[in-house]
Tab-separated table of C-alpha atoms in Angstrom:
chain	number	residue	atom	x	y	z
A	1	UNK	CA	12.803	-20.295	25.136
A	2	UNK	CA	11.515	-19.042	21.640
A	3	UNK	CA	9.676	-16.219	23.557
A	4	UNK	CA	12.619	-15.311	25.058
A	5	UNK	CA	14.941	-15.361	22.374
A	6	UNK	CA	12.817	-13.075	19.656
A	7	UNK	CA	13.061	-9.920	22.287
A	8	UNK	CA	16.435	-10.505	23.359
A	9	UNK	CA	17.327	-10.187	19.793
A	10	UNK	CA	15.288	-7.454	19.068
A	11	UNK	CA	17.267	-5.670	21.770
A	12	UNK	CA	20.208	-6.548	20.124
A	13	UNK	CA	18.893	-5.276	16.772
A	14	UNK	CA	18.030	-1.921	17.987
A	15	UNK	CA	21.487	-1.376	19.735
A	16	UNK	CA	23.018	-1.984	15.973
A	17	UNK	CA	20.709	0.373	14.830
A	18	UNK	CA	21.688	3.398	17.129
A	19	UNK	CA	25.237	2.599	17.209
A	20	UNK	CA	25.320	3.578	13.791
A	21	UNK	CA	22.737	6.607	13.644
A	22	UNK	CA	20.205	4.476	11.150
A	23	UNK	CA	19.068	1.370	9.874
A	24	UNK	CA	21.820	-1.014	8.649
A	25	UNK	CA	22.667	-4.623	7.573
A	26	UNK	CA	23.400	-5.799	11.076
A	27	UNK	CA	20.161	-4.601	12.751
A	28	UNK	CA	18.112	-5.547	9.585
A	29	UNK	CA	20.042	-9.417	10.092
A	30	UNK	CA	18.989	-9.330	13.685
A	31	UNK	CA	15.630	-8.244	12.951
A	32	UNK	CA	15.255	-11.144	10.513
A	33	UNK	CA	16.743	-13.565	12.904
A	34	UNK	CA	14.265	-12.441	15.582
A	35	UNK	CA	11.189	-13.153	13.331
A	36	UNK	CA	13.110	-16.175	12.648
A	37	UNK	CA	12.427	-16.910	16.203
A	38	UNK	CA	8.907	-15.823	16.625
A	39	UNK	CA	7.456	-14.459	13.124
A	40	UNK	CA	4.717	-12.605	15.805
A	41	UNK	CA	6.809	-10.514	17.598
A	42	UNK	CA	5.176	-7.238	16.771
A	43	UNK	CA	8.293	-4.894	17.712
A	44	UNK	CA	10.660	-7.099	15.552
A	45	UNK	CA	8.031	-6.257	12.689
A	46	UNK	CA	7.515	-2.787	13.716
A	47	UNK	CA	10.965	-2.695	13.490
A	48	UNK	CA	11.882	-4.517	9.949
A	49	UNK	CA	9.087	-1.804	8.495
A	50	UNK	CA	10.562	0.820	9.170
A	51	UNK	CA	14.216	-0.559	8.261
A	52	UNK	CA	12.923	-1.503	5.012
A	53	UNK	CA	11.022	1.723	4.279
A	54	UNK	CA	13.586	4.224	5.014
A	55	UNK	CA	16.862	1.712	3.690
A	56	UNK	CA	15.283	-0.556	1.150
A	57	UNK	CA	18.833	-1.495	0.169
A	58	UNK	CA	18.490	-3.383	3.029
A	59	UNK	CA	15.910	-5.892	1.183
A	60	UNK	CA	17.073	-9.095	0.019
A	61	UNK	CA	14.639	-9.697	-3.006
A	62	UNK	CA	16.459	-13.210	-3.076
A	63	UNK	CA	15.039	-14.281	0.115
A	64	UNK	CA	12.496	-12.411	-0.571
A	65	UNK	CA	11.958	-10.100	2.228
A	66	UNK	CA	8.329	-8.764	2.318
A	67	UNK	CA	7.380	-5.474	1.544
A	68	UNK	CA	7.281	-2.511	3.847
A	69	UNK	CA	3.443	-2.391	3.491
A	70	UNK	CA	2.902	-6.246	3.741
A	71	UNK	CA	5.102	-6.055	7.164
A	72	UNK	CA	2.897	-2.721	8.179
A	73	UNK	CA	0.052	-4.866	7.491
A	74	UNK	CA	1.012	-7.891	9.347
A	75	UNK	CA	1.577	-5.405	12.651
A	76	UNK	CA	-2.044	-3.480	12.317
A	77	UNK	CA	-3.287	-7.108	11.863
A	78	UNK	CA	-2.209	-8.505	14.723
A	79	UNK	CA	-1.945	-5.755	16.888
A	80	UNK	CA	-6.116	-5.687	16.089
A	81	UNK	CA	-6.220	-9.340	17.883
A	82	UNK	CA	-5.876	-7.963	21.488
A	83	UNK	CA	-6.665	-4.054	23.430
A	84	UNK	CA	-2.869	-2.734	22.544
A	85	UNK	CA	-2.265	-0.995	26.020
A	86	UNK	CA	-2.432	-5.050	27.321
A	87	UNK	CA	-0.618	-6.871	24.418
A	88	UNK	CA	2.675	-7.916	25.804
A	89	UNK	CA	4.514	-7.231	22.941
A	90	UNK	CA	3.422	-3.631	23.196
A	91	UNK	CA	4.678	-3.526	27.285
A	92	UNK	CA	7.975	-4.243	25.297
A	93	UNK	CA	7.955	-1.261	23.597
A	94	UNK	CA	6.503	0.935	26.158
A	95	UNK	CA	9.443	-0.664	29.095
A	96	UNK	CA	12.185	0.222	26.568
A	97	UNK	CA	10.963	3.815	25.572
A	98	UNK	CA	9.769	5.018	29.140
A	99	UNK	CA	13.522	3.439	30.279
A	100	UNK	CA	15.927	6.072	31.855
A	101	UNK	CA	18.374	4.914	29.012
A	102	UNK	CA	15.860	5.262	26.133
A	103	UNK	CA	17.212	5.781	22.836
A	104	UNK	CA	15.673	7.745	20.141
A	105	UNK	CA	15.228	4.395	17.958
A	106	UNK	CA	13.202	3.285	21.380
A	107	UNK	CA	10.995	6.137	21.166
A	108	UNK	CA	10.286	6.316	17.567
A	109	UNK	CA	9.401	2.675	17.733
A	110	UNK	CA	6.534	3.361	20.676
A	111	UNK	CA	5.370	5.945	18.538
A	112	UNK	CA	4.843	4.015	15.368
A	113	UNK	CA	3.282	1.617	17.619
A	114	UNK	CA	0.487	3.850	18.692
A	115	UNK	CA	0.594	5.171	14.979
A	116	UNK	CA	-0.314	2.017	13.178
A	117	UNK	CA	-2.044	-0.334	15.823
A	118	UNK	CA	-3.447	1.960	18.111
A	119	UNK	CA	-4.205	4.968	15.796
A	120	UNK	CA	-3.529	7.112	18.501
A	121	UNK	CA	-2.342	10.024	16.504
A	122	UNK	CA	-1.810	11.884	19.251
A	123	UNK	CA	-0.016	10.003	21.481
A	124	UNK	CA	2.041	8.970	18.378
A	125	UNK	CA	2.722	12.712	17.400
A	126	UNK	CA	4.130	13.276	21.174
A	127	UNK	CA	6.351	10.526	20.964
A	128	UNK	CA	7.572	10.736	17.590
A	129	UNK	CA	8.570	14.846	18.340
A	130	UNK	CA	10.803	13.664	21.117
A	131	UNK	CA	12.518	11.005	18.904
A	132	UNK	CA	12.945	13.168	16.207
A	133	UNK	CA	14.526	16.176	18.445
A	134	UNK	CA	16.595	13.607	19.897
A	135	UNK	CA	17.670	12.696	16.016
A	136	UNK	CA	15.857	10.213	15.027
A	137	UNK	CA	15.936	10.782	11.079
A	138	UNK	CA	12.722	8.110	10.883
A	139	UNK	CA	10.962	9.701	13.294
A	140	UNK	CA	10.823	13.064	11.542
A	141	UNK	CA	9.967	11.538	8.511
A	142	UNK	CA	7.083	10.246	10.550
A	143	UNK	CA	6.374	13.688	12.034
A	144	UNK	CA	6.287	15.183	7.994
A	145	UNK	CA	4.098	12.892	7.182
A	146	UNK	CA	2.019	13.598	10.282
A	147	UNK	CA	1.622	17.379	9.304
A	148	UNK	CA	1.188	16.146	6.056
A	149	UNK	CA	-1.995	14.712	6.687
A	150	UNK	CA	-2.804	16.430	9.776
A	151	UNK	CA	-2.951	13.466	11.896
A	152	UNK	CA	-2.586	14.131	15.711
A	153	UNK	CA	-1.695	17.915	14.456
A	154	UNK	CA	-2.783	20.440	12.835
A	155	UNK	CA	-2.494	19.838	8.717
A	156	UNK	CA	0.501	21.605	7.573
A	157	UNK	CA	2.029	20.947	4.446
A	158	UNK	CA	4.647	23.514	3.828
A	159	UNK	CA	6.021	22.557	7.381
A	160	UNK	CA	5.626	18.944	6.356
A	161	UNK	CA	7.687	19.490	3.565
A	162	UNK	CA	10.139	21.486	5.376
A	163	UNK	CA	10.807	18.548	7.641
A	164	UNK	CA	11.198	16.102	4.733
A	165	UNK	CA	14.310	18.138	3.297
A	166	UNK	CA	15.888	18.133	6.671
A	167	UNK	CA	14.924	14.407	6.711
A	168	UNK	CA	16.629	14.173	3.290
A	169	UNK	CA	19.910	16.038	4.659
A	170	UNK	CA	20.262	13.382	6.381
A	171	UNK	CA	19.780	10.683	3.799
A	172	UNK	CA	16.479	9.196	4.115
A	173	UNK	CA	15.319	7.765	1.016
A	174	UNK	CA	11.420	7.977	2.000
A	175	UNK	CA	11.935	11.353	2.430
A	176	UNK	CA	13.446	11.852	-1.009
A	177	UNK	CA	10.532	10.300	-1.974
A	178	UNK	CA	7.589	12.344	-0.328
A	179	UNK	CA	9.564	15.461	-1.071
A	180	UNK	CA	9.212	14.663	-4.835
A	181	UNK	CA	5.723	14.469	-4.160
A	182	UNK	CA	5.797	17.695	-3.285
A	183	UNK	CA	8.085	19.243	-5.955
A	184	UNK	CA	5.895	17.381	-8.230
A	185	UNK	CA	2.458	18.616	-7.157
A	186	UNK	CA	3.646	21.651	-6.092
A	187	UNK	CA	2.650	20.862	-2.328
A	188	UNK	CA	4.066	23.077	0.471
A	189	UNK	CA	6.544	24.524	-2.013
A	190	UNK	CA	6.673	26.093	-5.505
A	191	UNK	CA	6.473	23.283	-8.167
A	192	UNK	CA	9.780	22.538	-9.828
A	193	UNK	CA	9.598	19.286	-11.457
A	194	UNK	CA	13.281	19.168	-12.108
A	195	UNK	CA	13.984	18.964	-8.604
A	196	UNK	CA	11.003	16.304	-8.098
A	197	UNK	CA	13.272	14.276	-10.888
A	198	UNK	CA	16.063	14.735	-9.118
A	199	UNK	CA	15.107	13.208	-5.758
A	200	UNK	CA	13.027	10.648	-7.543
A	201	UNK	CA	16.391	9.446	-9.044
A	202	UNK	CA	18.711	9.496	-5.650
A	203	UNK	CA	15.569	7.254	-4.101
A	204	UNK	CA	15.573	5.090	-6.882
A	205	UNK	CA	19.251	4.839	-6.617
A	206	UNK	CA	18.622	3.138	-3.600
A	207	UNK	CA	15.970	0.797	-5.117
A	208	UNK	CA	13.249	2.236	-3.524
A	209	UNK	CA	9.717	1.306	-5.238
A	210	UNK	CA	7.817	4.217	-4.906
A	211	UNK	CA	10.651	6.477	-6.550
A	212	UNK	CA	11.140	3.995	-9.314
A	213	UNK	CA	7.127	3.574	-9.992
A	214	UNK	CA	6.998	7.827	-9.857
A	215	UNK	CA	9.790	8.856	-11.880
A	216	UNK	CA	8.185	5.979	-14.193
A	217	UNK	CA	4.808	7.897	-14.798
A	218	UNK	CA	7.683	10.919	-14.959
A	219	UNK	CA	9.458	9.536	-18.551
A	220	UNK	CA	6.135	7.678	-19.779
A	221	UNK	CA	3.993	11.430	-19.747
A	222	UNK	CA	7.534	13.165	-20.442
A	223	UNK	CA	6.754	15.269	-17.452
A	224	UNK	CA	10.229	17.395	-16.549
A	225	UNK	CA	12.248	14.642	-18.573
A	226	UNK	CA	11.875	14.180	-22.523
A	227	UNK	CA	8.963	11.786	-22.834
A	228	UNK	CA	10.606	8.102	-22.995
A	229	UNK	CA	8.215	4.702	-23.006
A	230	UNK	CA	10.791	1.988	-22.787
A	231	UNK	CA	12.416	4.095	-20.383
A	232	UNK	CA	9.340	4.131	-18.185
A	233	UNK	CA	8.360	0.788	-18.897
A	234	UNK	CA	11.930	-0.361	-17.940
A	235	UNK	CA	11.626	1.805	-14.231
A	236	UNK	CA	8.117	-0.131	-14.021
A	237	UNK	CA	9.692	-3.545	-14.588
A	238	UNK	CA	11.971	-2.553	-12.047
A	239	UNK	CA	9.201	-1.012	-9.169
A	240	UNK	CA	7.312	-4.486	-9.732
A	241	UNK	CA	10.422	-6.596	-9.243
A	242	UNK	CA	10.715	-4.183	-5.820
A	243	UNK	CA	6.942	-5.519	-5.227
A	244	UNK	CA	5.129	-2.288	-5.670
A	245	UNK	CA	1.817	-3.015	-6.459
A	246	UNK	CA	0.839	-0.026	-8.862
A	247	UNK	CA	3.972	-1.105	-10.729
A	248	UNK	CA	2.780	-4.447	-10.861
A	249	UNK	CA	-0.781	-3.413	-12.537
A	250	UNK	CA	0.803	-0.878	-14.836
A	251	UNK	CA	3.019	-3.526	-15.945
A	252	UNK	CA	0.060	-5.915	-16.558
A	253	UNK	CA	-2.143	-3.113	-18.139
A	254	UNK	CA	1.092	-2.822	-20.933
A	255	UNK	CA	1.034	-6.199	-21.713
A	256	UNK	CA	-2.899	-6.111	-21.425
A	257	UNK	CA	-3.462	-3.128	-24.375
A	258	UNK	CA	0.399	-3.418	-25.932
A	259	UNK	CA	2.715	-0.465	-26.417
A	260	UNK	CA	5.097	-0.852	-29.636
A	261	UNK	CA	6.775	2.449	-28.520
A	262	UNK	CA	7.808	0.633	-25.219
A	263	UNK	CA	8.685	-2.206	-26.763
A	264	UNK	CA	5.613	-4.682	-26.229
A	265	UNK	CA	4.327	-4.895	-30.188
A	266	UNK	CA	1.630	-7.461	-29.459
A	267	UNK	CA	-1.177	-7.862	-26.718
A	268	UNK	CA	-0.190	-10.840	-24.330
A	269	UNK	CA	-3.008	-11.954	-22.659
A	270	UNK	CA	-1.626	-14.628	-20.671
A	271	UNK	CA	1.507	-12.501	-19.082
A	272	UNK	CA	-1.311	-9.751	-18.427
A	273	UNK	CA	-3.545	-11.932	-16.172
A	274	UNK	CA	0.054	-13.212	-14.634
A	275	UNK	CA	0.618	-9.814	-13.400
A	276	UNK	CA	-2.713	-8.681	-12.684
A	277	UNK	CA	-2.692	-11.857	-9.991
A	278	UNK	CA	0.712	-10.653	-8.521
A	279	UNK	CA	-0.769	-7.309	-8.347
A	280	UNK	CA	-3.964	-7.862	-7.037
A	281	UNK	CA	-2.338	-10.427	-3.893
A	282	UNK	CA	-0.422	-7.466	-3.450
A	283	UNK	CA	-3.133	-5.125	-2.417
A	284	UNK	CA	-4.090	-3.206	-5.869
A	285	UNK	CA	-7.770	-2.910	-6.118
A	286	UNK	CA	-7.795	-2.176	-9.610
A	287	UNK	CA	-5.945	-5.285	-10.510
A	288	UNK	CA	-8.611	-7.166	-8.592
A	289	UNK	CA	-10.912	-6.021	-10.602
A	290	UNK	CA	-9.197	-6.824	-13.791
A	291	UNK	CA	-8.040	-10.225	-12.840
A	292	UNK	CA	-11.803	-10.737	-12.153
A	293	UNK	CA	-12.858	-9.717	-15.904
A	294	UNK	CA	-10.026	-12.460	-17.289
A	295	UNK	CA	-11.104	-14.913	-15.122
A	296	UNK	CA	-14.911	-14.318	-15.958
A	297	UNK	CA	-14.173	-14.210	-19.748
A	298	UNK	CA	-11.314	-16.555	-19.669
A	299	UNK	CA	-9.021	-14.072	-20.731
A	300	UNK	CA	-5.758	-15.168	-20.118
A	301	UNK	CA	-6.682	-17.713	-17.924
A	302	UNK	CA	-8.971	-20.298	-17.733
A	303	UNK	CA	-12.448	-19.311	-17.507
A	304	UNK	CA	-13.686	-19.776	-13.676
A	305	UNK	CA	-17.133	-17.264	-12.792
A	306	UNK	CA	-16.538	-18.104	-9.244
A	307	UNK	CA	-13.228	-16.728	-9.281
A	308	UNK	CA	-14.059	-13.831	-10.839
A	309	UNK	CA	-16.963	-13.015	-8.684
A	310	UNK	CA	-14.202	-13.745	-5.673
A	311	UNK	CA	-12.187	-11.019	-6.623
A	312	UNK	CA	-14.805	-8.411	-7.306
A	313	UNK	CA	-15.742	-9.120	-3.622
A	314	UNK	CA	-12.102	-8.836	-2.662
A	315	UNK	CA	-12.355	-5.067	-4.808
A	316	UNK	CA	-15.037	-3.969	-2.991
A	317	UNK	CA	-13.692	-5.128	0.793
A	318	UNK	CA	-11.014	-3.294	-0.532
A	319	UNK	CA	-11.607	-0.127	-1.716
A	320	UNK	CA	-15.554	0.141	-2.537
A	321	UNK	CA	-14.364	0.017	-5.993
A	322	UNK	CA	-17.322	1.036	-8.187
A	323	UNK	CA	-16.599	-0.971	-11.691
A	324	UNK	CA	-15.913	-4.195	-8.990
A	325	UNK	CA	-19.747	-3.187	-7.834
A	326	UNK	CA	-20.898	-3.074	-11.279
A	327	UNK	CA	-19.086	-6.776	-12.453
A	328	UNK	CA	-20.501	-8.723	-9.299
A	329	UNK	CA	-23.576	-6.875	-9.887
A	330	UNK	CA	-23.872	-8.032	-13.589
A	331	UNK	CA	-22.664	-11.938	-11.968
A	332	UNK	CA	-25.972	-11.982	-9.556
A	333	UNK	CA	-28.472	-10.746	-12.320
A	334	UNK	CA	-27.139	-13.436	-14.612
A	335	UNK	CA	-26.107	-16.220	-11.797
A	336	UNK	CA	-22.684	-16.128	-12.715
A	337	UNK	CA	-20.181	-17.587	-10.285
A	338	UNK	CA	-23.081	-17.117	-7.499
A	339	UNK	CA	-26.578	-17.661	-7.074
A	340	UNK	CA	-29.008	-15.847	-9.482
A	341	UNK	CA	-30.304	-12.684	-6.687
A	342	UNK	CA	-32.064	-9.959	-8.850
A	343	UNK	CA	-32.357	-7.937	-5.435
A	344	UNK	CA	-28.651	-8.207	-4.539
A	345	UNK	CA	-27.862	-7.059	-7.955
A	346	UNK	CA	-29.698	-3.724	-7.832
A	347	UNK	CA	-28.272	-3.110	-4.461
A	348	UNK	CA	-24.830	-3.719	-6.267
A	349	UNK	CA	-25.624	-1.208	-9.457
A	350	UNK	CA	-27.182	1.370	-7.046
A	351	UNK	CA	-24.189	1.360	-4.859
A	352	UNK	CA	-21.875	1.381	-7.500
A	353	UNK	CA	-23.977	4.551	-9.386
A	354	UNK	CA	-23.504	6.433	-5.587
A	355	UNK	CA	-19.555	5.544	-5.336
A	356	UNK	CA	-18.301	7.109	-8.860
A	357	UNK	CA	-19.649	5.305	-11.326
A	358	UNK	CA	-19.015	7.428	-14.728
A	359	UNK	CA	-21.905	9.194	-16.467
A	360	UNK	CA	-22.127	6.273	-19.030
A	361	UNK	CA	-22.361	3.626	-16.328
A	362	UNK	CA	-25.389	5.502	-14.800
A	363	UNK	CA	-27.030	5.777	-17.142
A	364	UNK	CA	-27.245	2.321	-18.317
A	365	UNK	CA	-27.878	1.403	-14.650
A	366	UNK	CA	-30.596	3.617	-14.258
A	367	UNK	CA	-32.323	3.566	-17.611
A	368	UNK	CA	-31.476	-0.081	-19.002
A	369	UNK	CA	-30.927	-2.385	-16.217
A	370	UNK	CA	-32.303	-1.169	-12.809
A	371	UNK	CA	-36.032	-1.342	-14.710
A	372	UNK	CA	-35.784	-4.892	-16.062
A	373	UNK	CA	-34.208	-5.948	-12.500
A	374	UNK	CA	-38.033	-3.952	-10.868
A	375	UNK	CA	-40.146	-6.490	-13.817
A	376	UNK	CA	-38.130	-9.318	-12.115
A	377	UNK	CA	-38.298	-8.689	-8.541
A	378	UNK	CA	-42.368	-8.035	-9.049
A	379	UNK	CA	-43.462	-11.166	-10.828
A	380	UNK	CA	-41.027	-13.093	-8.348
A	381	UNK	CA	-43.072	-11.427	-5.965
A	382	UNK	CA	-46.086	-12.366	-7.522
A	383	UNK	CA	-45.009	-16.049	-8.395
């Protein structure tokens, strides 16, 4: 019965949705009610994603409601467990898009699909044009973004950006966002950082993270607004409440270093390492990292090696993160947190010198620590 119910409300869900042209508080209820049902159901996920990341009005922060990325994550994930083409959740899709009474929500949906589980770029490109000429406002987002980063087409920027203002006529907030981007960097159309403000500001009007964490680093470098710390440091407080993950670590890093023109006159360990944890279970590398310095130095927290040397593995899993190489390198020489591995912790410094490590780093690798770690590995050898 649970099987049956999560589709049949899914069905219902998507009906609300193209009755009224977008994603709304009925569908996103429906949605919720579905995974209520059967928190599995790949298509209701699919589905609450992309709700979320082109109306995140819609998120109840109360309840809370994950994050767009957590929910994209969750789908990949899953999707991952079985071949997609023989997942019955993705037959779903595929029976309601190929269906003579398809909608362009339908389509755009099979397209994401192929998108994010499949990486099929190209079948996701093919499905995601015919949603979008049918008017599906998320599906030429999708399509922007495509061009964008030349995924199942050819890399075009200026037309990517020419399809996120016609995305923006029509009100999508993700598309105010990338559009910034644009504006901002001067991406597929002359830079005018007044007009990046501007769209910034109707995105973050609708409490959308990435628009509130941008025009953040906007007023705290006084970029195309006069230069205003507890302005920015109020826009971060509000991207990290919205769950964004660079908000979260930029939030911690204030508290970590203090900023008396934002407002934060003394260094707070404690509420540092707090964030630093909500950031880093949130995805951001470099709070992984930093989390793993306070908890190897009981900074903050109390002092646990093997915590520490848990979350510099986490950093590298990650993102190869070269400082996160150099910390769990430093924890095998010295048998911190793990077992003492002289070998391991040259791989560790070597592969952290070839992924970025600054000039300083190197050398201190190459001329301080890399020799004593060859005296250690020889008369081991020897012994």
């Amino acid at each position: 019965q649970t099987e049956m119910a999560a589709p049949q409300v899914t069905r219902a869900a998507l009906e609300a949705w193209e009755a009224a042209g977008a994603a709304n508080a009925q569908a996103a209820l429906l949605l919720r009610e579905a995974l209520d049902a059967d928190p599995r159901f790949l298509p209701a996920l699919l589905a609450l994603r992309s709700a979320f990341l082109h109306a995140p009005s819609l998120r109840d922060l109360g309840r809370p409601d994950p994050t767009p990325e957590a929910l994209g994550e969750a789908v990949a994930r899953a999707g991952r467990i079985a071949r997609p083409d023989r997942h019955p959740d993705w037959r779903f899709l595929e029976a309601l898009a190929s269906d003579a009474a398809a909608t362009p929500t339908h389509t755009f949906l099979a397209g994401m699909w192929l998108y994010l589980v499949e990486e099929d770029f190209t079948g996701a490109v093919a499905l995601l044009s015919k949603a979008a000429a049918a008017g599906s406002v998320e599906a030429t987002f999708n399509i922007a973004r495509c061009y964008f980063r030349g995924d199942g087409i050819e890399k075009d920027i200026a037309k990517a950006a020419e399809l996120y203002c016609h995305a923006v006529d029509a009100g999508d907030v993700s598309s105010m966002v990338n559009l910034g981007g644009c504006y901002e960097c001067g991406e597929g159309v002359e830079k005018d950082l007044s007009r990046a403000v501007a769209l910034y500001r109707s995105a973050a009007q609708e409490g959308d993270a990435y628009a509130l964490y941008n025009l953040a680093t906007l007023y705290q470098k006084g970029r195309g607004v006069p230069q205003d710390s507890a302005g920015a440091l109020a826009l971060y407080r509000r991207a990290a409440e919205a769950g964004d993950p660079d908000a979260l670590f930029t939030l911690a890093v204030y508290y970590d270093r203090s900023d008396p023109a934002a407002g934060i006159a003394k260094r707070d360990a404690v509420a540092a390492a707090r964030l630093y944890e909500r950031a880093a279970a949130a995805g951001s590398v470099s709070a992984m990292v930093n989390l793993g310095v306070c908890l190897a130095t009981g900074d903050g927290v109390v002092k646990d090696s093997a915590a520490a040397v848990q979350w510099y593995r986490a950093a590298i899993d990650a993102g190869a993160d070269a400082d996160a190489m150099m910390n769990l390198g430093a924890c095998h020489e010295h048998g911190r947190g793990t077992a003492w591995d002289p070998r391991e912790a040259r791989r560790l410094y070597r592969w952290a010198v070839d992924n970025g490590a600054d000039c300083a780093t190197e050398a201190l690798v190459v001329e301080e620590l890399l020799p004593g770690l060859d005296e250690d590995l020889n008369e081991d050898e020897d012994a």
